mmCIF file of C-alpha atoms and ligand atoms in Angstrom:
data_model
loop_
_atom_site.group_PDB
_atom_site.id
_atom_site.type_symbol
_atom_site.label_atom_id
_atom_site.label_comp_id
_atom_site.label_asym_id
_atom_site.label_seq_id
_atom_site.Cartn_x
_atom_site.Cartn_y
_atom_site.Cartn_z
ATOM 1 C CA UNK A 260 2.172 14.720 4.091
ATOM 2 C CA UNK A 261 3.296 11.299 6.137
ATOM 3 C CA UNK A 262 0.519 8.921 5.086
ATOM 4 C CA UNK A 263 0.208 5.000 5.741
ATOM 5 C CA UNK A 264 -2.607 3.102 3.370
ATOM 6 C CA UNK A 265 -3.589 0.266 5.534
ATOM 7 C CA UNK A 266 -6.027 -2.872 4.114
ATOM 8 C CA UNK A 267 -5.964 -6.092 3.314
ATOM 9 C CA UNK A 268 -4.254 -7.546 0.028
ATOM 10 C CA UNK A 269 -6.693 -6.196 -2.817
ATOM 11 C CA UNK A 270 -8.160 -3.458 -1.364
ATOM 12 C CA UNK A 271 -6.765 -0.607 -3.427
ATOM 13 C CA UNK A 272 -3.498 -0.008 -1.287
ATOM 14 C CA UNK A 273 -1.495 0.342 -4.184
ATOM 15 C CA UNK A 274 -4.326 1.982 -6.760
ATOM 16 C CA UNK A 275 -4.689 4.677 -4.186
ATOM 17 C CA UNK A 276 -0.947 5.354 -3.438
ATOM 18 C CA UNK A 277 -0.606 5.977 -7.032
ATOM 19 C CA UNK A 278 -3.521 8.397 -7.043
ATOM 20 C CA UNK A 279 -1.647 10.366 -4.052
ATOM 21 C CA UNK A 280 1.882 9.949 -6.053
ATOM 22 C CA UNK A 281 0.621 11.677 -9.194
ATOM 23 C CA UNK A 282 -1.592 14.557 -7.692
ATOM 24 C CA UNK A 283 1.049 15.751 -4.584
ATOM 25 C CA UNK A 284 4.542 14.096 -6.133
ATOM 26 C CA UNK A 285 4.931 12.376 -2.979
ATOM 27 C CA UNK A 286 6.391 8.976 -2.981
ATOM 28 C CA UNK A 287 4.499 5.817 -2.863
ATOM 29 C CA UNK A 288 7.110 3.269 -0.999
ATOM 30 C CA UNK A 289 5.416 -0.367 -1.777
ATOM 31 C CA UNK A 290 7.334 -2.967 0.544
ATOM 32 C CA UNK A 291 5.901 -5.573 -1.789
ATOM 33 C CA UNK A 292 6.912 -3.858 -4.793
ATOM 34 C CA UNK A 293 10.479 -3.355 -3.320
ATOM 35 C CA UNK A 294 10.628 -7.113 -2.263
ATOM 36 C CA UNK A 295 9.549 -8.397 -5.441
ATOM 37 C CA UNK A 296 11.523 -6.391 -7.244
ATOM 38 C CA UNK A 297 14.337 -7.994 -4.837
ATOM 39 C CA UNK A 298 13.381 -11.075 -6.233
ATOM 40 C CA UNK A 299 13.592 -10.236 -9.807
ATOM 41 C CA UNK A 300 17.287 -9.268 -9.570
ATOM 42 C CA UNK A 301 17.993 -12.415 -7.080
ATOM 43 C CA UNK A 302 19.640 -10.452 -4.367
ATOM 44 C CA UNK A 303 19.722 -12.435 -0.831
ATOM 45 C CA UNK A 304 16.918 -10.621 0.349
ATOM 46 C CA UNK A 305 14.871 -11.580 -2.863
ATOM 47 C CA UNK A 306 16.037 -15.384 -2.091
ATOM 48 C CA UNK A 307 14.860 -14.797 1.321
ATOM 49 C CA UNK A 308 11.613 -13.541 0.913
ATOM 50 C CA UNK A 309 10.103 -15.220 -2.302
ATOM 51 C CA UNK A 310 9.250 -18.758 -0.594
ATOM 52 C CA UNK A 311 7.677 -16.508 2.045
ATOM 53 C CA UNK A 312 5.543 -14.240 0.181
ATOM 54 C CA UNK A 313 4.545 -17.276 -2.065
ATOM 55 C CA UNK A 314 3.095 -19.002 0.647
ATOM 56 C CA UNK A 315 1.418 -15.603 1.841
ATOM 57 C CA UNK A 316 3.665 -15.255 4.946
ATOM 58 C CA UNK A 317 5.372 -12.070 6.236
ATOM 59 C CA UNK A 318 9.299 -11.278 6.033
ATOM 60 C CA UNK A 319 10.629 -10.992 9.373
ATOM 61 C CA UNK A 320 10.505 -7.696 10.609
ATOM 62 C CA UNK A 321 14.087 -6.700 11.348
ATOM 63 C CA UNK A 322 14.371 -6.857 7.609
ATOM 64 C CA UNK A 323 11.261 -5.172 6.591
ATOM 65 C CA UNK A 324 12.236 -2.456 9.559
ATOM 66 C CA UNK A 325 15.544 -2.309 7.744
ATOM 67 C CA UNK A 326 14.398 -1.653 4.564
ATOM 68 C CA UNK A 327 11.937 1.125 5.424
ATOM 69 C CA UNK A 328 14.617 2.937 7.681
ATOM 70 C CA UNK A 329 16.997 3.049 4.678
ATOM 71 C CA UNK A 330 14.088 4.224 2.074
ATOM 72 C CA UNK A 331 12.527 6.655 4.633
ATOM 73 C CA UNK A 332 15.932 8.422 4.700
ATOM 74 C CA UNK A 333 16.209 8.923 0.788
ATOM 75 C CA UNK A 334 15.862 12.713 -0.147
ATOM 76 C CA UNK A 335 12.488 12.407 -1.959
ATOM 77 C CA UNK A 336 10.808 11.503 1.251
ATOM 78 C CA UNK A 337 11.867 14.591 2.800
ATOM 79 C CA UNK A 338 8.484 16.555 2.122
ATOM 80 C CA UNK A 339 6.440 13.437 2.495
ATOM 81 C CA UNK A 340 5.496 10.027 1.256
ATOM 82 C CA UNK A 341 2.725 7.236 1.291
ATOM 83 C CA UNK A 342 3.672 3.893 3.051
ATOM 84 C CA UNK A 343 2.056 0.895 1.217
ATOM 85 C CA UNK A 344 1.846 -2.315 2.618
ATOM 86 C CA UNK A 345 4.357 -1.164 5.819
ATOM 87 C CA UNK A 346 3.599 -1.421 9.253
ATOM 88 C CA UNK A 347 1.924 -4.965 8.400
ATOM 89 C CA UNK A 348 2.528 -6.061 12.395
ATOM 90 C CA UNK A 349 2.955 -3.873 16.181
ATOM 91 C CA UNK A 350 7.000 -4.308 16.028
ATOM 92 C CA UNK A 351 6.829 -2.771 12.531
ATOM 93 C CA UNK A 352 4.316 0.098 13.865
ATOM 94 C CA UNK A 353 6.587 0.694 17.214
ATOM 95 C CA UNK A 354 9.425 0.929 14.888
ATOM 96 C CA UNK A 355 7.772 3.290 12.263
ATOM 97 C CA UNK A 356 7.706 5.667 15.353
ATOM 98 C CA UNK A 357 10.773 5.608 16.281
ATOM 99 C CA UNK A 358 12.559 6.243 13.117
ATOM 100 C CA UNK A 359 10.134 9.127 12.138
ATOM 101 C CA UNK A 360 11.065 10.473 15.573
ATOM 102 C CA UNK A 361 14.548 10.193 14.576
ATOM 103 C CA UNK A 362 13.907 12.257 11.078
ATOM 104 C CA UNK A 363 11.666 14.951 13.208
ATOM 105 C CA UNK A 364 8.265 14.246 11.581
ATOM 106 C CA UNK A 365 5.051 12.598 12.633
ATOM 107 C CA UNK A 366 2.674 10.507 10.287
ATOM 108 C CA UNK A 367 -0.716 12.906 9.302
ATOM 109 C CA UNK A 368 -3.010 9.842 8.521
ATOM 110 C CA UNK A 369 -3.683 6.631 8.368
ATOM 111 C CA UNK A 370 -6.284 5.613 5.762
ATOM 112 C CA UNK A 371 -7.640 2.051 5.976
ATOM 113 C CA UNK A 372 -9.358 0.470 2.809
ATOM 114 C CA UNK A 373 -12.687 -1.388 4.264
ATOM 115 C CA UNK A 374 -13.681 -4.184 1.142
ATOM 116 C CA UNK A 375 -15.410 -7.582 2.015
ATOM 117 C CA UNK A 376 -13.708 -10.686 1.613
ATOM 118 C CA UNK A 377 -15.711 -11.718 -1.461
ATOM 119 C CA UNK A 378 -14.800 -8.781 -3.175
ATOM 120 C CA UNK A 379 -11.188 -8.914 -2.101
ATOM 121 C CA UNK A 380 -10.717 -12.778 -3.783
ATOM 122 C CA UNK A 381 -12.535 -11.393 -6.970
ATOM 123 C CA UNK A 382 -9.787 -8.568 -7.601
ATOM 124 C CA UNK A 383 -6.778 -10.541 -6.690
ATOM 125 C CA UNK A 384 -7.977 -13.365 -8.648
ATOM 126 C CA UNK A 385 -8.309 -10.968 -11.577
ATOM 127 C CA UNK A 386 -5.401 -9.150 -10.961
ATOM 128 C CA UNK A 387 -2.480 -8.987 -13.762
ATOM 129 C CA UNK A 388 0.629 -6.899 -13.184
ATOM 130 C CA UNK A 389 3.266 -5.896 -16.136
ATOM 131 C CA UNK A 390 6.377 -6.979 -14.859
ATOM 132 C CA UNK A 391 8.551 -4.064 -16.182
ATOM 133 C CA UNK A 392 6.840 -1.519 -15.029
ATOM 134 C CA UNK A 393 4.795 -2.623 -12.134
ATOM 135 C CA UNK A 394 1.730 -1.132 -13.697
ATOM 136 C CA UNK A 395 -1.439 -3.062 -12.322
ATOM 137 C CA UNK A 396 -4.620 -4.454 -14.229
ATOM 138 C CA UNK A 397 -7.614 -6.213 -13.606
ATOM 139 C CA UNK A 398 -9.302 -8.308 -16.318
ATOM 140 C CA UNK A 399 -12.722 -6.914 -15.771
ATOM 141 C CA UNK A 400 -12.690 -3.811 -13.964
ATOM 142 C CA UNK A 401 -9.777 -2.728 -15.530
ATOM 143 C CA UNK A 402 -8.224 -4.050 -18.406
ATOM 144 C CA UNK A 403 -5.801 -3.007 -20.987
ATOM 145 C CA UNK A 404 -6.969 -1.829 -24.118
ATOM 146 C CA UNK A 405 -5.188 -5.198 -25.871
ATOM 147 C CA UNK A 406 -5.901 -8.210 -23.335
ATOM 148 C CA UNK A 407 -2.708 -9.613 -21.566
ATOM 149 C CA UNK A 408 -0.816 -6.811 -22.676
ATOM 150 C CA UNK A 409 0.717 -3.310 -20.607
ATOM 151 C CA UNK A 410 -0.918 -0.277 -22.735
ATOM 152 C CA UNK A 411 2.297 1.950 -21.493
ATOM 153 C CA UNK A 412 5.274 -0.554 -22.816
ATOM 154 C CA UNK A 413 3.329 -3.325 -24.409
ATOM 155 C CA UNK A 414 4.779 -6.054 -22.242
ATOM 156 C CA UNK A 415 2.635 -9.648 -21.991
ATOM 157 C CA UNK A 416 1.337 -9.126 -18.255
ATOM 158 C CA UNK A 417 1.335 -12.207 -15.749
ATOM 159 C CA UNK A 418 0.105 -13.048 -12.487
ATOM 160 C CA UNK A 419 1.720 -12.559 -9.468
ATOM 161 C CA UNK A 420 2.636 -16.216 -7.813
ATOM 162 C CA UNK A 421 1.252 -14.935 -4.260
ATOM 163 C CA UNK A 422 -2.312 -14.480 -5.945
ATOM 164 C CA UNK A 423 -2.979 -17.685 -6.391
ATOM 165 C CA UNK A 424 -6.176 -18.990 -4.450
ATOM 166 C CA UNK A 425 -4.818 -20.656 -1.687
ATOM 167 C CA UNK A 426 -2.164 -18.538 -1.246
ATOM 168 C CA UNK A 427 -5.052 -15.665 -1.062
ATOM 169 C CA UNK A 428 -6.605 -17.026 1.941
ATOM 170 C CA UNK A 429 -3.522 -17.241 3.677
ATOM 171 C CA UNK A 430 -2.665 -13.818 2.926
ATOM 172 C CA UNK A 431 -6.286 -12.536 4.383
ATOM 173 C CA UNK A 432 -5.741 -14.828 7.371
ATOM 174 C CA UNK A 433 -2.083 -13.636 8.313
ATOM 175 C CA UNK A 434 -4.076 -9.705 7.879
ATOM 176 C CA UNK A 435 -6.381 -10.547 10.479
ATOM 177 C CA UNK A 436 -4.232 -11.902 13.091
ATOM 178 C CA UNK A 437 -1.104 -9.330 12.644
ATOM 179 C CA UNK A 438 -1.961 -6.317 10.399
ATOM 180 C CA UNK A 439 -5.641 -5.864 11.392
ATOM 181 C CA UNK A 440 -5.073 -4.991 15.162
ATOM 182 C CA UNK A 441 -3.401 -1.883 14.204
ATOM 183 C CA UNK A 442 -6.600 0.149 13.622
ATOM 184 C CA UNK A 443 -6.960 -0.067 17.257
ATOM 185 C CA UNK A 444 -3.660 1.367 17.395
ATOM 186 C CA UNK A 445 -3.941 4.279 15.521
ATOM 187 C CA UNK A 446 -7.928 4.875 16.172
ATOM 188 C CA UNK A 447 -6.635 5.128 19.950
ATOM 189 C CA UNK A 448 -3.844 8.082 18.455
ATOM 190 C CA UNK A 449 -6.482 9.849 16.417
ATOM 191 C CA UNK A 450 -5.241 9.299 13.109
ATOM 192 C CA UNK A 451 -7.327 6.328 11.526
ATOM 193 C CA UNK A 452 -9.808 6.935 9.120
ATOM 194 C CA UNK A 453 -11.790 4.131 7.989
ATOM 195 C CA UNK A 454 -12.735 4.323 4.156
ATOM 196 C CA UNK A 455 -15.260 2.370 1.930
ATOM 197 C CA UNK A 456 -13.007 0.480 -0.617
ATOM 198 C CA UNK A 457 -15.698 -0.593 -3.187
ATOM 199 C CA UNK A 458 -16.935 1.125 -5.683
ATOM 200 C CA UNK A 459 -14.720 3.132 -8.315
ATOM 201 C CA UNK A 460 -11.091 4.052 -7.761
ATOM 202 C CA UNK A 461 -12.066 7.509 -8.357
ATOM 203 C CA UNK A 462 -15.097 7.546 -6.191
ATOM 204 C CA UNK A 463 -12.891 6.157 -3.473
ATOM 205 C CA UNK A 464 -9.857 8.596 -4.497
ATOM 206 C CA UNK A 465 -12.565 11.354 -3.007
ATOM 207 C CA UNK A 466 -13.087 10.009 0.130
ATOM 208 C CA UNK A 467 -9.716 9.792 0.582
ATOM 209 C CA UNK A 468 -8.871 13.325 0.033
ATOM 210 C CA UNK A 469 -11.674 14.300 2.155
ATOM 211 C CA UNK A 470 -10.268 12.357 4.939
ATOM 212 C CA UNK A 471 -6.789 14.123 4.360
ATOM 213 C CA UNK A 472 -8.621 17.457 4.661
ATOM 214 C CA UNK A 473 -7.197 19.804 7.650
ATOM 215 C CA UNK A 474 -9.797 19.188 10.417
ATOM 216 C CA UNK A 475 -10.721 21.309 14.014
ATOM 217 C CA UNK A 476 -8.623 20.108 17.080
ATOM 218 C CA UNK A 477 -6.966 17.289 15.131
ATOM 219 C CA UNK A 478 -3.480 16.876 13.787
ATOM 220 C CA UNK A 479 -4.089 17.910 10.318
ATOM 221 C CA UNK A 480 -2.479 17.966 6.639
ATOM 222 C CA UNK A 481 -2.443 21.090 4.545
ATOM 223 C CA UNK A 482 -3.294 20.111 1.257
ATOM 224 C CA UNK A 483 -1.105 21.709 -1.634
ATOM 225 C CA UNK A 484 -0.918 19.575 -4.718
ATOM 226 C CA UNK A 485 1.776 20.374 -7.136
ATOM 227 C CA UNK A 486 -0.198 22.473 -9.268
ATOM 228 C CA UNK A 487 -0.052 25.133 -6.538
ATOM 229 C CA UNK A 488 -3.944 24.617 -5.500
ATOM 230 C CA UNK A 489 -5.091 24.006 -2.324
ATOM 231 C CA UNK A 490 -7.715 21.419 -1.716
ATOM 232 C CA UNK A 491 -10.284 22.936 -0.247
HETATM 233 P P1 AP5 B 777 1.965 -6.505 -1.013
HETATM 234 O O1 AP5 B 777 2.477 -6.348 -2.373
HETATM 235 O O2 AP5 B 777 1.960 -5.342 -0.084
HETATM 236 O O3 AP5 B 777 0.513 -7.173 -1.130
HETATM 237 P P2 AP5 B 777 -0.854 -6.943 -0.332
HETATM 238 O O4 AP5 B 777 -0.835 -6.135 0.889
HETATM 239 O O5 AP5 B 777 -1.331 -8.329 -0.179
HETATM 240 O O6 AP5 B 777 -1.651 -6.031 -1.248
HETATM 241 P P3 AP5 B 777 -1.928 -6.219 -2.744
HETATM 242 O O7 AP5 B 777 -0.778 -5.700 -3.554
HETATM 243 O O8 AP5 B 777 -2.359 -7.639 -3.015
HETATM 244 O O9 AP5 B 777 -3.240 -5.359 -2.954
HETATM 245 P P4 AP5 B 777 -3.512 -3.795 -2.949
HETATM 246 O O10 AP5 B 777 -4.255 -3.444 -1.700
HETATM 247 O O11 AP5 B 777 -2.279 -2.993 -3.238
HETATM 248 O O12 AP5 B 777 -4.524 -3.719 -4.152
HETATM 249 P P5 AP5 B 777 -4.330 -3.229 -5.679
HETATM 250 O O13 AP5 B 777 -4.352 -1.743 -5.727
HETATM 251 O O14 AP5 B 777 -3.184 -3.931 -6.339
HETATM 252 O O15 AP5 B 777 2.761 -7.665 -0.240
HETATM 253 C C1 AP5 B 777 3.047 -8.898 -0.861
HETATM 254 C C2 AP5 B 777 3.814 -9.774 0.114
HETATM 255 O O16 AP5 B 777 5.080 -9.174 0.434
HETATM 256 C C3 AP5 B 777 3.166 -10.034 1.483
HETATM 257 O O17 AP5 B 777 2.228 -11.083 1.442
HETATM 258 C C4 AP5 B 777 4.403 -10.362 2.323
HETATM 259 O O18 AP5 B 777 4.848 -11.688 2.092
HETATM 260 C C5 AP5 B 777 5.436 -9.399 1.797
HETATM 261 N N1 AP5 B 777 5.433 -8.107 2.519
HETATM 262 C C6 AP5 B 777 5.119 -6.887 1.994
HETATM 263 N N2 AP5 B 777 5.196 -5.935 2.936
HETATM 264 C C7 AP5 B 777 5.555 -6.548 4.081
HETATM 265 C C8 AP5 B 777 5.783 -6.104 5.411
HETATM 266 N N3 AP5 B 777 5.640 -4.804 5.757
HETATM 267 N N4 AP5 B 777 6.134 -7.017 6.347
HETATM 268 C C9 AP5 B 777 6.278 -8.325 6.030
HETATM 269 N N5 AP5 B 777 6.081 -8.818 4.788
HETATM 270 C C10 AP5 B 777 5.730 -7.935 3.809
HETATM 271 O O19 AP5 B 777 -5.716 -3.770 -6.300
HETATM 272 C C11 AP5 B 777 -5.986 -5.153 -6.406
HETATM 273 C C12 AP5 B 777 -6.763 -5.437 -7.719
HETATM 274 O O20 AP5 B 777 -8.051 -4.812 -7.645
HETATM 275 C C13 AP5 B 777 -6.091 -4.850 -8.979
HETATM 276 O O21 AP5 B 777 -6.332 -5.718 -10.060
HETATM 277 C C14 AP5 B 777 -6.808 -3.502 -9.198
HETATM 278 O O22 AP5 B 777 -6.823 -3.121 -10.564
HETATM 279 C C15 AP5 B 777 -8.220 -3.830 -8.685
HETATM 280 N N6 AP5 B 777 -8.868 -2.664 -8.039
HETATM 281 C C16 AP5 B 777 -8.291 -1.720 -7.257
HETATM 282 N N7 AP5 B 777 -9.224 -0.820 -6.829
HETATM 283 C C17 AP5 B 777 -10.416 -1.240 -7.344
HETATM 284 C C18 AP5 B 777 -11.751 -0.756 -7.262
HETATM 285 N N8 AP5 B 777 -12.051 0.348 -6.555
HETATM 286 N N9 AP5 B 777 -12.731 -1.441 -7.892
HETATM 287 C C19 AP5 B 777 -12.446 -2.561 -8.617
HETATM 288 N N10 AP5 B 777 -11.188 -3.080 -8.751
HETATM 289 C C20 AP5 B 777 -10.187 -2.418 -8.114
#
């Protein structure tokens, strides 16, 4: 199962991947996480990337095609995996294609998270991420059971410096211009489906599956999760 999660910062993108990770044990590849993880350990590309991602700009795409190439060839991608914040621009879509081509598989879906703006500002605003192990909060619609702190390792969590408000709007501005075209793209191919992003994660989780679901005339994705059951 080749799956991209399309949608503007805060809409669920990375929620939802880790939904698909734990039911199908397919990997969830994050190009933020892997760049701000880059950051953390100070390597060039971390010192490249942080003033851009602060100021809600994309890394160039020769690097972000790069990095994907390299992680797409990794063994655990070999039965699938769910791309997270990658192709964010038409270079980085043209060049998904052509190393997928290369590894002799096609992507099954693209799912695109639909949330209004409003909403959008009210998440990432609220947003607090455990910087050990990446696990993701929100202070109202989902907190930890002992504010500011991970549940899993106990960690103090923090904000990420690329959700501050103006940094926000820049980040839903550089979305529309680059990353938002794409739909066309893959509506035009057959593979988009458009999904409501508000309401609960689990509500949404549904839809998602649904959309996954092997349908008539249409390139489709047998469902088999990892305990052996098929999804419908
Ligand atoms: P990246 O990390 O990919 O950020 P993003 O796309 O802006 O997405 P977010 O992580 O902000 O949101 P999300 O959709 O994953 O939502 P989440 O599930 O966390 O990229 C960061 C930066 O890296 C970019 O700006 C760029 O600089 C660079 N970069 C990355 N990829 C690149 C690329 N390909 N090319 C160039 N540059 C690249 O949820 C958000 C909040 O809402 C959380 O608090 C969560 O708990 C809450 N929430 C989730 N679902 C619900 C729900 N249903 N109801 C209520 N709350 C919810």
């Amino acid at each position: 199962m080749h799956i991209v999660l399309l949608g503007p910062p805060g809409a669920g993108k990375g929620t939802q991947a880790k939904k698909l990770f734990q039911e199908f044990k397919i990997p969830q590849i994050s190009t933020g996480d892997i760049l701000r993880a880059a950051v953390q350990q100070g390597t060039e590309l971390g010192k490249r990337a942080q003033p851009l991602m602060n100021a809600g700009k994309l890394v160039p795409d020769d690097i972000m095609i790069g990095i994907v190439e390299e992680r797409l060839k990794q063994a655990d991608c070999s039965k699938g995996f769910v791309l997270d914040g990658f192709p964010r621009t038409l270079p980085q879509a043209e060049a998904l294609e052509r190393v997928l081509r290369k590894l002799g598989c096609n992507l099954d879906r693209v799912i695109s998270l639909e949330v209004p703006e409003e909403i959008l500002v009210e998440r990432i605003s609220g947003r607090r991420i455990c910087p050990t192990d990446g696990s993701v909060y929100h202070v109202l619609q989902n907190p930890p059971q002992r504010a500011g702190y991970c549940d899993k390792d106990g960690t103090g969590l923090i904000q990420r410096e690329d959700d501050k408000e103006e940094n926000v709007r820049e980040r839903l501005k550089v979305y529309s211009a680059l990353t938002e075209p794409l739909k066309a793209l893959y509506r035009k191919k057959g593979l988009l489906s458009e999904i409501n992003g508000v309401g609960s994660a689990d509500g949404i989780y549904v839809e998602i599956r649904r959309a996954l679901a092997p349908r008539n005339n249409a390139p489709g994705v047998r469902l088999k999760s990892k305990t052996g059951k098929k999804s419908r």
